[in-house]
């Protein structure tokens, strides 16, 4: 297996430490640990949303500070817990995100494909303000997934979903990951998802039961 990320003696916020972590490419890695141990913070470090106070993070054997930030975040895409959708329809949200990233707009069929893959098979003219919390979470994920990043960072991606929907969603994500040979890194409290889909588990701080 090829090392994708290497975290060496990283400290952030003057209280969170990561001694030595290795994450490998082309697999699904779950990050677990107790509350406050820095699971979500680690995801933000991996795509340079925040910077460490000390230590080193390598992506594809190159220090993060040597990467162009925009290039890095196109390859290493973070889907955070905070869901932000613009006012307007689902289709308009796809368009706004693509405009923001200055990326060519795909077809409506592609929009529908990623919505269905994320268990959000909804009409494109549905208003996002009228969607349920779970629907908003899935639409948000579909938009990010449609950018086809090399690395997808997911922070509690199924927190608003029931167990059945969460499992079916992850089955689709894993199938796509294998097809595209990319990498998924997940922070999740869902024990069932971890047991069913984790190919690698990284424990941070004290274990979470």
Short mmCIF file of C-alpha atoms in Angstrom, two decimals:
data_model
loop_
_atom_site.label_atom_id
_atom_site.label_comp_id
_atom_site.label_asym_id
_atom_site.label_seq_id
_atom_site.Cartn_x
_atom_site.Cartn_y
_atom_site.Cartn_z
CA UNK A 1 0.00 0.00 0.00
CA UNK A 2 1.09 3.53 -0.73
CA UNK A 3 1.28 6.13 2.01
CA UNK A 4 -1.03 9.03 1.28
CA UNK A 5 -0.63 11.11 4.44
CA UNK A 6 2.04 11.10 7.11
CA UNK A 7 1.51 13.08 10.30
CA UNK A 8 4.61 13.56 12.43
CA UNK A 9 4.60 15.11 15.91
CA UNK A 10 1.85 17.58 15.07
CA UNK A 11 0.46 19.93 17.70
CA UNK A 12 -2.48 22.30 17.24
CA UNK A 13 -4.50 24.65 19.47
CA UNK A 14 -1.76 24.18 22.08
CA UNK A 15 -3.52 21.08 23.41
CA UNK A 16 -4.08 18.47 20.68
CA UNK A 17 -1.16 16.24 19.71
CA UNK A 18 -0.78 13.67 16.96
CA UNK A 19 2.47 11.77 17.43
CA UNK A 20 2.65 9.56 14.37
CA UNK A 21 -0.18 8.71 11.96
CA UNK A 22 -0.03 7.10 8.53
CA UNK A 23 -3.01 6.98 6.16
CA UNK A 24 -2.85 4.86 3.03
CA UNK A 25 -4.37 5.49 -0.38
CA UNK A 26 -7.19 3.61 -2.12
CA UNK A 27 -9.02 2.52 0.98
CA UNK A 28 -11.62 3.65 3.51
CA UNK A 29 -10.15 4.77 6.83
CA UNK A 30 -12.22 5.53 9.91
CA UNK A 31 -10.86 7.87 12.59
CA UNK A 32 -12.21 7.17 16.07
CA UNK A 33 -11.60 8.42 19.58
CA UNK A 34 -13.24 10.09 22.53
CA UNK A 35 -14.82 13.52 22.51
CA UNK A 36 -12.29 16.33 22.28
CA UNK A 37 -9.42 14.16 21.07
CA UNK A 38 -9.13 15.98 17.74
CA UNK A 39 -10.83 13.76 15.18
CA UNK A 40 -12.52 16.56 13.23
CA UNK A 41 -9.47 18.77 13.71
CA UNK A 42 -7.37 16.13 11.98
CA UNK A 43 -9.58 16.32 8.88
CA UNK A 44 -9.15 20.09 8.79
CA UNK A 45 -5.40 19.66 9.06
CA UNK A 46 -5.33 17.21 6.14
CA UNK A 47 -6.73 19.72 3.65
CA UNK A 48 -4.96 22.72 5.22
CA UNK A 49 -8.11 24.41 6.47
CA UNK A 50 -6.08 24.88 9.64
CA UNK A 51 -2.32 24.73 10.09
CA UNK A 52 -0.35 22.96 12.82
CA UNK A 53 1.60 24.92 15.40
CA UNK A 54 4.43 22.42 15.12
CA UNK A 55 5.26 19.13 13.45
CA UNK A 56 4.89 18.05 9.84
CA UNK A 57 2.14 16.73 7.56
CA UNK A 58 3.06 15.09 4.26
CA UNK A 59 0.64 14.49 1.40
CA UNK A 60 1.99 12.20 -1.29
CA UNK A 61 5.43 12.56 0.31
CA UNK A 62 5.43 16.38 0.02
CA UNK A 63 4.92 18.74 3.00
CA UNK A 64 1.53 20.43 2.93
CA UNK A 65 3.07 23.90 3.00
CA UNK A 66 4.72 23.14 -0.33
CA UNK A 67 1.37 22.47 -1.99
CA UNK A 68 -0.67 25.17 -3.65
CA UNK A 69 -3.63 25.46 -1.28
CA UNK A 70 -6.28 25.57 -4.02
CA UNK A 71 -4.74 22.58 -5.78
CA UNK A 72 -4.60 20.64 -2.52
CA UNK A 73 -8.24 21.35 -1.68
CA UNK A 74 -9.35 20.25 -5.13
CA UNK A 75 -7.70 16.88 -4.52
CA UNK A 76 -8.44 16.60 -0.80
CA UNK A 77 -12.06 17.67 -0.33
CA UNK A 78 -13.57 18.14 3.13
CA UNK A 79 -17.30 17.67 3.70
CA UNK A 80 -17.73 19.20 7.14
CA UNK A 81 -20.50 18.75 9.70
CA UNK A 82 -21.74 22.28 9.00
CA UNK A 83 -24.03 21.98 6.00
CA UNK A 84 -24.19 25.13 3.91
CA UNK A 85 -26.64 25.31 1.05
CA UNK A 86 -27.63 28.47 -0.78
CA UNK A 87 -31.22 29.64 -1.08
CA UNK A 88 -32.85 28.31 -4.20
CA UNK A 89 -33.21 24.93 -5.86
CA UNK A 90 -30.98 21.88 -5.74
CA UNK A 91 -29.89 22.59 -9.31
CA UNK A 92 -29.02 26.19 -8.45
CA UNK A 93 -26.90 24.96 -5.55
CA UNK A 94 -24.91 22.69 -7.85
CA UNK A 95 -24.42 25.65 -10.19
CA UNK A 96 -23.31 28.01 -7.40
CA UNK A 97 -20.75 25.56 -6.03
CA UNK A 98 -19.34 24.90 -9.48
CA UNK A 99 -19.15 28.63 -10.21
CA UNK A 100 -17.37 29.20 -6.89
CA UNK A 101 -14.78 26.55 -7.76
CA UNK A 102 -14.50 27.81 -11.35
CA UNK A 103 -15.16 24.29 -12.58
CA UNK A 104 -17.02 23.41 -15.81
CA UNK A 105 -20.65 22.59 -15.12
CA UNK A 106 -21.61 18.94 -15.80
CA UNK A 107 -24.93 17.85 -17.21
CA UNK A 108 -28.16 17.60 -15.27
CA UNK A 109 -27.87 13.84 -15.71
CA UNK A 110 -24.65 13.96 -13.70
CA UNK A 111 -26.39 15.94 -10.97
CA UNK A 112 -29.11 13.32 -10.82
CA UNK A 113 -26.55 10.51 -10.81
CA UNK A 114 -24.75 11.85 -7.73
CA UNK A 115 -27.99 12.68 -5.96
CA UNK A 116 -29.21 9.10 -6.48
CA UNK A 117 -25.86 7.74 -5.36
CA UNK A 118 -26.21 9.77 -2.13
CA UNK A 119 -29.76 8.49 -1.53
CA UNK A 120 -31.19 11.91 -2.43
CA UNK A 121 -33.08 11.08 -5.61
CA UNK A 122 -34.99 14.37 -5.57
CA UNK A 123 -36.21 16.68 -8.36
CA UNK A 124 -33.62 19.31 -9.23
CA UNK A 125 -36.20 22.07 -8.85
CA UNK A 126 -36.85 21.25 -5.18
CA UNK A 127 -36.10 24.19 -2.90
CA UNK A 128 -33.29 23.42 -0.48
CA UNK A 129 -34.95 25.46 2.27
CA UNK A 130 -37.82 22.96 2.29
CA UNK A 131 -35.66 19.84 2.57
CA UNK A 132 -35.39 17.84 5.79
CA UNK A 133 -32.10 17.74 7.70
CA UNK A 134 -31.25 14.34 6.29
CA UNK A 135 -32.08 15.41 2.73
CA UNK A 136 -29.93 18.52 3.06
CA UNK A 137 -27.04 16.41 4.34
CA UNK A 138 -27.29 14.05 1.36
CA UNK A 139 -27.67 16.83 -1.21
CA UNK A 140 -24.64 18.59 0.26
CA UNK A 141 -22.60 15.38 0.03
CA UNK A 142 -23.78 14.77 -3.55
CA UNK A 143 -22.52 18.20 -4.63
CA UNK A 144 -19.08 17.60 -3.13
CA UNK A 145 -18.89 14.04 -4.42
CA UNK A 146 -19.63 15.25 -7.94
CA UNK A 147 -16.26 17.05 -7.98
CA UNK A 148 -14.64 13.58 -7.93
CA UNK A 149 -11.80 14.36 -5.49
CA UNK A 150 -8.86 12.01 -5.03
CA UNK A 151 -9.45 12.12 -1.28
CA UNK A 152 -12.85 12.60 0.35
CA UNK A 153 -12.82 13.70 3.99
CA UNK A 154 -16.16 13.05 5.69
CA UNK A 155 -17.00 14.50 9.11
CA UNK A 156 -20.03 12.72 10.60
CA UNK A 157 -21.62 12.27 7.14
CA UNK A 158 -24.61 10.25 8.37
CA UNK A 159 -25.48 12.08 11.59
CA UNK A 160 -28.97 13.00 10.32
CA UNK A 161 -29.71 9.63 8.71
CA UNK A 162 -31.38 6.45 9.94
CA UNK A 163 -29.29 3.27 10.08
CA UNK A 164 -30.69 1.76 6.87
CA UNK A 165 -30.14 4.90 4.79
CA UNK A 166 -26.67 5.41 6.25
CA UNK A 167 -25.66 1.85 5.38
CA UNK A 168 -27.02 2.07 1.83
CA UNK A 169 -25.30 5.41 1.32
CA UNK A 170 -21.96 4.00 2.41
CA UNK A 171 -22.37 0.96 0.19
CA UNK A 172 -22.66 3.37 -2.74
CA UNK A 173 -19.70 5.45 -1.59
CA UNK A 174 -17.48 2.39 -1.20
CA UNK A 175 -18.49 1.04 -4.61
CA UNK A 176 -17.60 4.38 -6.20
CA UNK A 177 -14.33 4.53 -4.27
CA UNK A 178 -13.30 1.16 -5.62
CA UNK A 179 -14.32 2.13 -9.14
CA UNK A 180 -12.41 5.42 -9.08
CA UNK A 181 -9.53 4.08 -6.92
CA UNK A 182 -9.68 7.05 -4.60
CA UNK A 183 -9.57 7.39 -0.82
CA UNK A 184 -12.20 8.04 1.85
CA UNK A 185 -11.32 9.21 5.36
CA UNK A 186 -14.23 9.25 7.80
CA UNK A 187 -14.91 10.61 11.27
CA UNK A 188 -18.05 8.92 12.56
CA UNK A 189 -19.57 7.86 15.86
CA UNK A 190 -21.58 5.20 14.06
CA UNK A 191 -20.26 1.89 15.36
CA UNK A 192 -22.21 -0.11 12.78
CA UNK A 193 -20.71 1.84 9.86
CA UNK A 194 -17.22 1.40 11.25
CA UNK A 195 -17.63 -2.35 11.66
CA UNK A 196 -19.19 -2.76 8.23
CA UNK A 197 -17.04 -0.50 6.07
CA UNK A 198 -13.73 0.39 7.71
CA UNK A 199 -10.70 -1.05 5.92
CA UNK A 200 -8.39 0.74 8.34
CA UNK A 201 -9.09 2.25 11.77
CA UNK A 202 -7.04 5.03 13.37
CA UNK A 203 -7.60 5.59 17.09
CA UNK A 204 -6.89 9.00 18.55
CA UNK A 205 -6.57 9.55 22.28
CA UNK A 206 -8.67 7.30 24.45
CA UNK A 207 -10.78 4.74 22.66
CA UNK A 208 -14.43 5.44 22.03
CA UNK A 209 -16.68 2.53 22.94
#
